[in-house]
XYZ file of N, CA and C in Angstrom:
564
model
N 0.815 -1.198 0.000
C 0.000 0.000 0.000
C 0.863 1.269 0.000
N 1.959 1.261 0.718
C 2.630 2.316 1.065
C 3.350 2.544 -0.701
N 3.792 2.106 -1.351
C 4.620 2.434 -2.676
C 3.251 2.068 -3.597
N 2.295 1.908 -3.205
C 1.289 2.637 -4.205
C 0.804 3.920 -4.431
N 0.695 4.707 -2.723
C 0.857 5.812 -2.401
C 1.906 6.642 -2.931
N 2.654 6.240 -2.354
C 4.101 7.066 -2.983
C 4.145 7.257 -4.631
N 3.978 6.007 -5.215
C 4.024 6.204 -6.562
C 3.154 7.131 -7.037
N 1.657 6.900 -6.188
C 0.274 7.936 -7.084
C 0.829 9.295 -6.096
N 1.475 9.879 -5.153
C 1.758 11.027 -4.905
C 2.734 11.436 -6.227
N 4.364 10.875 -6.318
C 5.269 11.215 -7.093
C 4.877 11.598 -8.630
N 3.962 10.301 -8.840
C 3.002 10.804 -10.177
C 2.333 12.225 -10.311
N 1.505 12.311 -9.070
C 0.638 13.797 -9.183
C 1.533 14.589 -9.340
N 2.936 14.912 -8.652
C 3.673 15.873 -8.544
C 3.935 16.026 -9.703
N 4.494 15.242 -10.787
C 4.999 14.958 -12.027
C 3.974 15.704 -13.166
N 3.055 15.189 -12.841
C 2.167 15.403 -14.005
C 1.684 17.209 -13.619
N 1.499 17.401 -12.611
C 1.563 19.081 -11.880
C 2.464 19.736 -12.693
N 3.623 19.873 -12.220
C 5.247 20.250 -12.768
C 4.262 20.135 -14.084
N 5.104 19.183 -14.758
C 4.922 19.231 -16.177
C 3.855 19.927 -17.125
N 2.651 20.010 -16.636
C 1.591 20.206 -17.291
C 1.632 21.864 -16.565
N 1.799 22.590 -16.106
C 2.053 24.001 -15.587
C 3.304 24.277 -16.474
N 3.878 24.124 -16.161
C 5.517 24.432 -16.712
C 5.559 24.511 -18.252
N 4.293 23.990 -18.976
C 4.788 24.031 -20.247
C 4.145 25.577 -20.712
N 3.264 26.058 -19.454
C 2.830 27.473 -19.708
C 4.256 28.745 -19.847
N 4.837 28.450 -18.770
C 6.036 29.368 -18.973
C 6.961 29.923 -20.430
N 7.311 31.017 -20.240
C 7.857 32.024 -21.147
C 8.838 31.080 -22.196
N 9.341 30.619 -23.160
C 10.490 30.939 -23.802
C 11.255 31.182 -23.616
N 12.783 31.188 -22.845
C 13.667 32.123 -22.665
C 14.458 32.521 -23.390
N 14.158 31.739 -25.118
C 15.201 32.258 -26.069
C 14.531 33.401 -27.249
N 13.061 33.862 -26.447
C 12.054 34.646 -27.073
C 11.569 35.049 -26.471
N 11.646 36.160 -25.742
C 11.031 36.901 -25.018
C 10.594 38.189 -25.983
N 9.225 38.595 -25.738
C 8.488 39.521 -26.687
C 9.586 41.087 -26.552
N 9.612 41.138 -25.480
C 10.086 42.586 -24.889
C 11.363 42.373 -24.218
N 12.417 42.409 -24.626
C 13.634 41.786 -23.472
C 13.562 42.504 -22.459
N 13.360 44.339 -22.520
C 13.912 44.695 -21.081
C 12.528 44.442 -20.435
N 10.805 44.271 -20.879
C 10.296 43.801 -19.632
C 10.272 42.389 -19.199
N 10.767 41.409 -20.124
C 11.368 40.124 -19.392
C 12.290 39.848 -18.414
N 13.100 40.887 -18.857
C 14.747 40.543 -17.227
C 13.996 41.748 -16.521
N 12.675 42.143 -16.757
C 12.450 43.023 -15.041
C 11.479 42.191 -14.390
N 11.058 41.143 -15.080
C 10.136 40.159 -14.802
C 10.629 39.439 -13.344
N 10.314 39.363 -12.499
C 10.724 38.643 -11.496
C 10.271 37.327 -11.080
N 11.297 36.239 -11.643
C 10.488 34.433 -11.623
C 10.053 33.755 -10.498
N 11.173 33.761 -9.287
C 10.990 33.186 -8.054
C 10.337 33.957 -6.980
N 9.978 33.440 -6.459
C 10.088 33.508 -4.825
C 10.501 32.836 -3.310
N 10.967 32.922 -2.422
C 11.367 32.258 -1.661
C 10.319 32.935 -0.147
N 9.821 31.934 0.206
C 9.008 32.592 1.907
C 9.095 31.976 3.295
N 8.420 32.488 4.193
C 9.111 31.835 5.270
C 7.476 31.911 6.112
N 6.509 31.391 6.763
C 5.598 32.010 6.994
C 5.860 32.031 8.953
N 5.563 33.597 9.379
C 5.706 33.401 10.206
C 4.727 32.811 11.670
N 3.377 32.964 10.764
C 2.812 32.368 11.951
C 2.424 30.769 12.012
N 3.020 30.459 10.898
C 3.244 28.675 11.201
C 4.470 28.518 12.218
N 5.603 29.111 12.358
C 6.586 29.297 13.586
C 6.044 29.155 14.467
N 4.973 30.264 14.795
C 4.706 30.764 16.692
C 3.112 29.386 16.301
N 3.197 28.956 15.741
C 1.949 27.466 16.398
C 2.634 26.991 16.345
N 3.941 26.486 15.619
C 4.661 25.338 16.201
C 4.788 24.360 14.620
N 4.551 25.105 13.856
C 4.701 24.916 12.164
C 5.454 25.090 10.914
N 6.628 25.323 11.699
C 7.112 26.464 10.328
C 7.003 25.729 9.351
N 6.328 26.613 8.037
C 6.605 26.299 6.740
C 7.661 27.299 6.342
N 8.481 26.461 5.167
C 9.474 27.181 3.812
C 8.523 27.285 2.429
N 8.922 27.609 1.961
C 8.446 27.934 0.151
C 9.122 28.295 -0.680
N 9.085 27.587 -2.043
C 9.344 28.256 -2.966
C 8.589 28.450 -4.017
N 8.138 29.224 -4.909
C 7.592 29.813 -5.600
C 7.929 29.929 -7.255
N 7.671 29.668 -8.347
C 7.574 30.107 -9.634
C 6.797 30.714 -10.337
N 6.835 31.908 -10.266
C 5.835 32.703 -11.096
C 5.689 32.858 -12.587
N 4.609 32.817 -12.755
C 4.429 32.822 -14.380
C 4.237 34.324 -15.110
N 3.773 34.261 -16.295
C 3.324 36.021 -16.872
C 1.884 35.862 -16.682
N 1.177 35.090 -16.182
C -0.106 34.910 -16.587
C -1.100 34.762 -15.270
N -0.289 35.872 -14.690
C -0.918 36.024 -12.762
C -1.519 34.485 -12.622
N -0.344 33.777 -12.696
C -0.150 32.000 -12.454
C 0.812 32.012 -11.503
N 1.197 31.073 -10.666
C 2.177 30.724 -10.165
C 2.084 28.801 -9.461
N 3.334 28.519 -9.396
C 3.270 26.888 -9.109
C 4.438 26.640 -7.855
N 4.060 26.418 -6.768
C 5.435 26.594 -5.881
C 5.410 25.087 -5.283
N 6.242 24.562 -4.127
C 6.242 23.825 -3.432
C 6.451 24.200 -1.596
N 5.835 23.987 -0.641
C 6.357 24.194 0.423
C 6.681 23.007 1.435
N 7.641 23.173 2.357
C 7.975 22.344 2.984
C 7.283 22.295 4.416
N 6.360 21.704 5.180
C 6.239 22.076 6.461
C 6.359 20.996 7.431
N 7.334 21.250 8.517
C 7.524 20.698 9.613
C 7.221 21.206 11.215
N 6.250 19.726 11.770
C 5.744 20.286 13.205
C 6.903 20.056 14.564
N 6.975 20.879 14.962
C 7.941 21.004 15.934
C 6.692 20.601 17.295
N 5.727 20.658 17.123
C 5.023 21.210 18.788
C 4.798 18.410 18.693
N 5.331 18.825 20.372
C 4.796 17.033 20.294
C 3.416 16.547 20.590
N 2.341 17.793 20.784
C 1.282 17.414 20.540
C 0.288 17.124 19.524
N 1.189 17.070 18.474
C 0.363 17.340 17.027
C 0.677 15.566 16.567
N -0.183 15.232 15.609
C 0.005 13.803 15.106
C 0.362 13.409 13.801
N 1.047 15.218 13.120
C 1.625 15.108 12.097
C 3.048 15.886 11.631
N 3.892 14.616 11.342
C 5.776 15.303 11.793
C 5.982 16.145 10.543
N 5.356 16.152 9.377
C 5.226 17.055 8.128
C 4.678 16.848 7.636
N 5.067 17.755 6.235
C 4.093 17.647 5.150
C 4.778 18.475 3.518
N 4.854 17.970 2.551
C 5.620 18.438 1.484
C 4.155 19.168 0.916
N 4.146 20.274 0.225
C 2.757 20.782 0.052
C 2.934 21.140 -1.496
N 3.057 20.283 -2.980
C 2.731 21.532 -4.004
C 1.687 22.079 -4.281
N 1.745 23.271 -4.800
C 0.424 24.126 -5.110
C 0.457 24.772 -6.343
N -0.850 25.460 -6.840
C -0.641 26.142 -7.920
C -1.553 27.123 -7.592
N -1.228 28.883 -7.495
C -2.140 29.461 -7.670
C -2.514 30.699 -8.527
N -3.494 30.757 -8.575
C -4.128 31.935 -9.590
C -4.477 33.305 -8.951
N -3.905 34.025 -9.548
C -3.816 35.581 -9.073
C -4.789 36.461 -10.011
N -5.821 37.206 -8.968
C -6.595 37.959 -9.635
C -6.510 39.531 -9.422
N -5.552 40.172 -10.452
C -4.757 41.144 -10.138
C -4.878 41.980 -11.339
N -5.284 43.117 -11.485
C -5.524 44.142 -12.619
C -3.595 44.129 -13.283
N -2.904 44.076 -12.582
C -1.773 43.695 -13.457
C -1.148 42.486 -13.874
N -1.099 42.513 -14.979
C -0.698 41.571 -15.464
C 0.708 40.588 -15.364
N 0.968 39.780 -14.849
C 2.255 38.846 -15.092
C 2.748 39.404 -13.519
N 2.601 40.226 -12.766
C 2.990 41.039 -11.500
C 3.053 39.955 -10.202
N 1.558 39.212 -10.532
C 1.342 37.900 -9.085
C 1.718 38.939 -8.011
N 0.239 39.470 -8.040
C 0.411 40.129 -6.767
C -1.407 40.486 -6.540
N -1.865 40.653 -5.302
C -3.460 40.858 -5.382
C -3.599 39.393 -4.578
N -5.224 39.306 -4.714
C -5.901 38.292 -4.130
C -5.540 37.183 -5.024
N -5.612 35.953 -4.391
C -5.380 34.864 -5.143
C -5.945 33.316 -4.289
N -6.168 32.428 -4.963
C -6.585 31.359 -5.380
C -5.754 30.206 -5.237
N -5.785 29.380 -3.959
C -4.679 28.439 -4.258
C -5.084 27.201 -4.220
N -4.643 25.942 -5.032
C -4.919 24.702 -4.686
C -3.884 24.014 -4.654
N -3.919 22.922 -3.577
C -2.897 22.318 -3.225
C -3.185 20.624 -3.060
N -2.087 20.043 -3.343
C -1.885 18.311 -2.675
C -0.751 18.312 -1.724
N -1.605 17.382 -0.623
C -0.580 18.058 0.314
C 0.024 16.517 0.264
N 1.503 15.527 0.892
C 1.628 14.539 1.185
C 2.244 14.340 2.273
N 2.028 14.111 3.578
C 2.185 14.103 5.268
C 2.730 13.194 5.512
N 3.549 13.071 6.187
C 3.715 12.228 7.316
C 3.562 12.083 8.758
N 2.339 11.301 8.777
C 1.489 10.797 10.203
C 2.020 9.944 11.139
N 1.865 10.111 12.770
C 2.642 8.756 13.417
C 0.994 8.489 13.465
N 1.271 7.053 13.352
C 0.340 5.741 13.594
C 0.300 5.363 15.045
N -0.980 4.944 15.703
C -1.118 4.485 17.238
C -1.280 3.488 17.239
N -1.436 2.718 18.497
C -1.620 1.443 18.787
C -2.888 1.003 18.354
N -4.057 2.101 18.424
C -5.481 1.385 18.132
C -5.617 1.526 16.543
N -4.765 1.833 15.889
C -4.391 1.522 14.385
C -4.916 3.067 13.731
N -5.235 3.882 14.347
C -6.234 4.828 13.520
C -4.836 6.460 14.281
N -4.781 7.479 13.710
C -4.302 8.498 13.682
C -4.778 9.397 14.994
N -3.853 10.143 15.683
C -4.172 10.575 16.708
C -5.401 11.644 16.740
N -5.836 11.360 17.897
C -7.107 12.630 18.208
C -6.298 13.164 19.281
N -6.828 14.344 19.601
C -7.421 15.152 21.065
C -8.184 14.325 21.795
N -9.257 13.920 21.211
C -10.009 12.908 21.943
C -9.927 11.522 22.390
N -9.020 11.112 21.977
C -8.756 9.466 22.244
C -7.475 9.740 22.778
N -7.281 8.987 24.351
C -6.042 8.274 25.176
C -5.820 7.291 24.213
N -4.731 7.748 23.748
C -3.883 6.439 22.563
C -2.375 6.534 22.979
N -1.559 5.432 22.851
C -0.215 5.562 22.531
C 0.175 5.284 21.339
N 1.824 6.057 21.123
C 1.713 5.779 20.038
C 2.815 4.676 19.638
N 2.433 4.072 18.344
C 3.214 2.694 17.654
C 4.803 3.132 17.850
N 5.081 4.105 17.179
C 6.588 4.636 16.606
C 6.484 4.434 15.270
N 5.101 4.272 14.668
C 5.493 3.924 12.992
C 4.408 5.132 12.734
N 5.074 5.370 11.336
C 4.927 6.646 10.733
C 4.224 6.073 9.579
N 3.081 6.762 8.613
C 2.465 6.790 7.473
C 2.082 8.174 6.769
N 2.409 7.751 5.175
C 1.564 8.395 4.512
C 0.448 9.019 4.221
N 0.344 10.484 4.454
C -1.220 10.860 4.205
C -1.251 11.722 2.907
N -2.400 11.685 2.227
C -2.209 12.493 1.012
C -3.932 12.981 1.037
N -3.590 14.162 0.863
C -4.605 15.509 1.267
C -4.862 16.320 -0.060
N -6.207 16.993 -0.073
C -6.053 18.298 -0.804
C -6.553 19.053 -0.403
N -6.157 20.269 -1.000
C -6.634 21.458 -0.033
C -6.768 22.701 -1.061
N -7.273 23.431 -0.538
C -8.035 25.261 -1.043
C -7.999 26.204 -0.086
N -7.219 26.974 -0.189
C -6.346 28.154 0.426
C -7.315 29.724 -0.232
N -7.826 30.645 0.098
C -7.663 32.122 -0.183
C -6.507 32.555 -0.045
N -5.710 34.056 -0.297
C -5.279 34.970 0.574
C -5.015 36.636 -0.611
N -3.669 37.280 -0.243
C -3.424 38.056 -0.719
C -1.736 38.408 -0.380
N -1.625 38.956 -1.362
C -0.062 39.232 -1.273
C 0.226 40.641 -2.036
N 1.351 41.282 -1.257
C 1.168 42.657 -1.665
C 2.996 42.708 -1.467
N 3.444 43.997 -1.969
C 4.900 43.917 -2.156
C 4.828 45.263 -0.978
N 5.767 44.839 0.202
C 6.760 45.683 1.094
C 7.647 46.579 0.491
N 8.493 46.391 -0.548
C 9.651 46.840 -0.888
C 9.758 45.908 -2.298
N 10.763 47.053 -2.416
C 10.588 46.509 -4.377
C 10.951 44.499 -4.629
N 11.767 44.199 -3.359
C 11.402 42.576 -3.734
C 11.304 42.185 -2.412
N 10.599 42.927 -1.169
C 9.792 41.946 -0.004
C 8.852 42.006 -0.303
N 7.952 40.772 -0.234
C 6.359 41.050 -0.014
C 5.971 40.093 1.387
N 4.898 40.512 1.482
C 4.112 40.013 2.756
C 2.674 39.154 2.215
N 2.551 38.476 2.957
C 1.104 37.386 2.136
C 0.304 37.079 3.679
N -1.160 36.896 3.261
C -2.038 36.562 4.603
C -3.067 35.776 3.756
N -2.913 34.296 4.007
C -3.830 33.352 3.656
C -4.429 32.442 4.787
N -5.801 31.871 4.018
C -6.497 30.775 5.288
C -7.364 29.572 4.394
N -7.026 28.599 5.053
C -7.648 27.816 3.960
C -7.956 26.537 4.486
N -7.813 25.218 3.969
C -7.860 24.189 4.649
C -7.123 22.899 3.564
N -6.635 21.919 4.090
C -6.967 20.516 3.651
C -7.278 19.657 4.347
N -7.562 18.548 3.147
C -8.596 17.474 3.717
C -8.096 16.320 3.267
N -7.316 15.454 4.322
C -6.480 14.452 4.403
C -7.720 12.725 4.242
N -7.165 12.176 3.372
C -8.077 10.797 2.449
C -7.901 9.952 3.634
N -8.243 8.636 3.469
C -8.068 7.262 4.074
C -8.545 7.457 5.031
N -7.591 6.485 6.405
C -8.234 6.648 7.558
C -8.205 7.911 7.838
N -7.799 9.050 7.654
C -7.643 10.268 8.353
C -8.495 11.289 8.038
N -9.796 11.541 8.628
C -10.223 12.240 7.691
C -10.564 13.307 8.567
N -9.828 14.179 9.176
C -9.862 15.817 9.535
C -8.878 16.217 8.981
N -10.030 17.134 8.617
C -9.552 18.715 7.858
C -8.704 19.535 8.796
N -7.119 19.796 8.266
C -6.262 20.477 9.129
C -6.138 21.857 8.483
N -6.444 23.121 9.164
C -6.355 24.604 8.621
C -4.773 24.571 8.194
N -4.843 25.523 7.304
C -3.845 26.071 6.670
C -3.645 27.456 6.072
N -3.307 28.262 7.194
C -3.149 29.410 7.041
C -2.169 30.305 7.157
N -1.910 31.615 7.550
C -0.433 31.975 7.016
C -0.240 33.535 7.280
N 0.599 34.089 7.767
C 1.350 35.674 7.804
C 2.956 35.143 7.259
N 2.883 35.706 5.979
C 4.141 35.080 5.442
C 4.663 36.294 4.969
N 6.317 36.032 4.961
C 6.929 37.287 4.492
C 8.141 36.475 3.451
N 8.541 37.274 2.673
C 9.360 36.478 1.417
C 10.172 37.669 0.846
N 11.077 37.171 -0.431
C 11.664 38.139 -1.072
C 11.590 36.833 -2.604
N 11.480 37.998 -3.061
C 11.313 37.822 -5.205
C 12.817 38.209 -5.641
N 12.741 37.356 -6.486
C 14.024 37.248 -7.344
C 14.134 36.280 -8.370
């Protein structure tokens, strides 16, 4: 079961990537050269209020011309009351922004998330509500999720982002874990 998972996660990722990515620019044709090299591709973020719960996520980001973008984030739980040690998150979202190619404004995100859960003795994923111990064995969870937020630029390459959203983890696991965000980053 477990490398069926893995395989149908690695697949989704694959076919994500690929099928986004073939939207991107040309780089040996760019319409306008000097507004292509002012074009800014990446992003890198850090969110800070996944920190102070005990969450930090990383990110990275690829922006498109087409107030598109496709990133991946990394998130790991530090707090030992939680019943999930991470989570690799790609996403893709859509920016609804009077400027064009900018990815900046309100936006639209969807995500697959793929976790790693510790497993308990009574075979099922930890609650709040259930006295369980736990196995020491870890599983696969694979989630999707739908995020709002907005992102606005600080300085010509900080911006700041405030999203809230949720996913909703398959199989045995089926609570919806929020996913939300005061994130700060720099473009480049």
């Amino acid at each position: 079961m477990k490398i069926k998972l893995t395989f149908f996660a690695l697949l989704s990722l694959f076919v994500c990537f690929d099928t986004l990515a073939q939207r991107l620019p040309k780089f040996g044709t760019p319409k306008n050269s000097s507004e292509f090299n002012s074009y800014r591709k990446n992003d890198i973020r850090f969110n800070l209020l996944g920190l102070a719960l005990g969450y930090p996520e990383l990110g990275f980001e690829l922006n498109m011309q087409n107030n598109d973008a496709l990133g991946l984030s990394a998130l790991l739980v530090i707090k030992d009351d939680r019943d999930m040690g991470g989570a690799l998150i790609p996403y893709y979202r859509k920016y609804f922004s009077s400027k064009t190619g900018k990815n900046i404004g309100v936006f639209l995100e969807g995500a697959i998330s793929v976790a790693f859960m510790e497993t308990y003795l009574t075979g099922e994923t930890h609650s709040a509500y259930y006295n369980t111990m736990p196995s020491g064995n870890t599983r696969m969870g694979l989630g999707a999720g739908l995020s709002i937020g907005g992102k606005t630029f600080l300085s010509e390459r900080l911006f700041g982002e405030l999203s809230i959203g949720g996913i909703q983890y398959f199989a045995n696991y089926t609570k919806l874990k929020p996913r939300m965000g005061i994130t700060v980053g720099r473009t480049f």
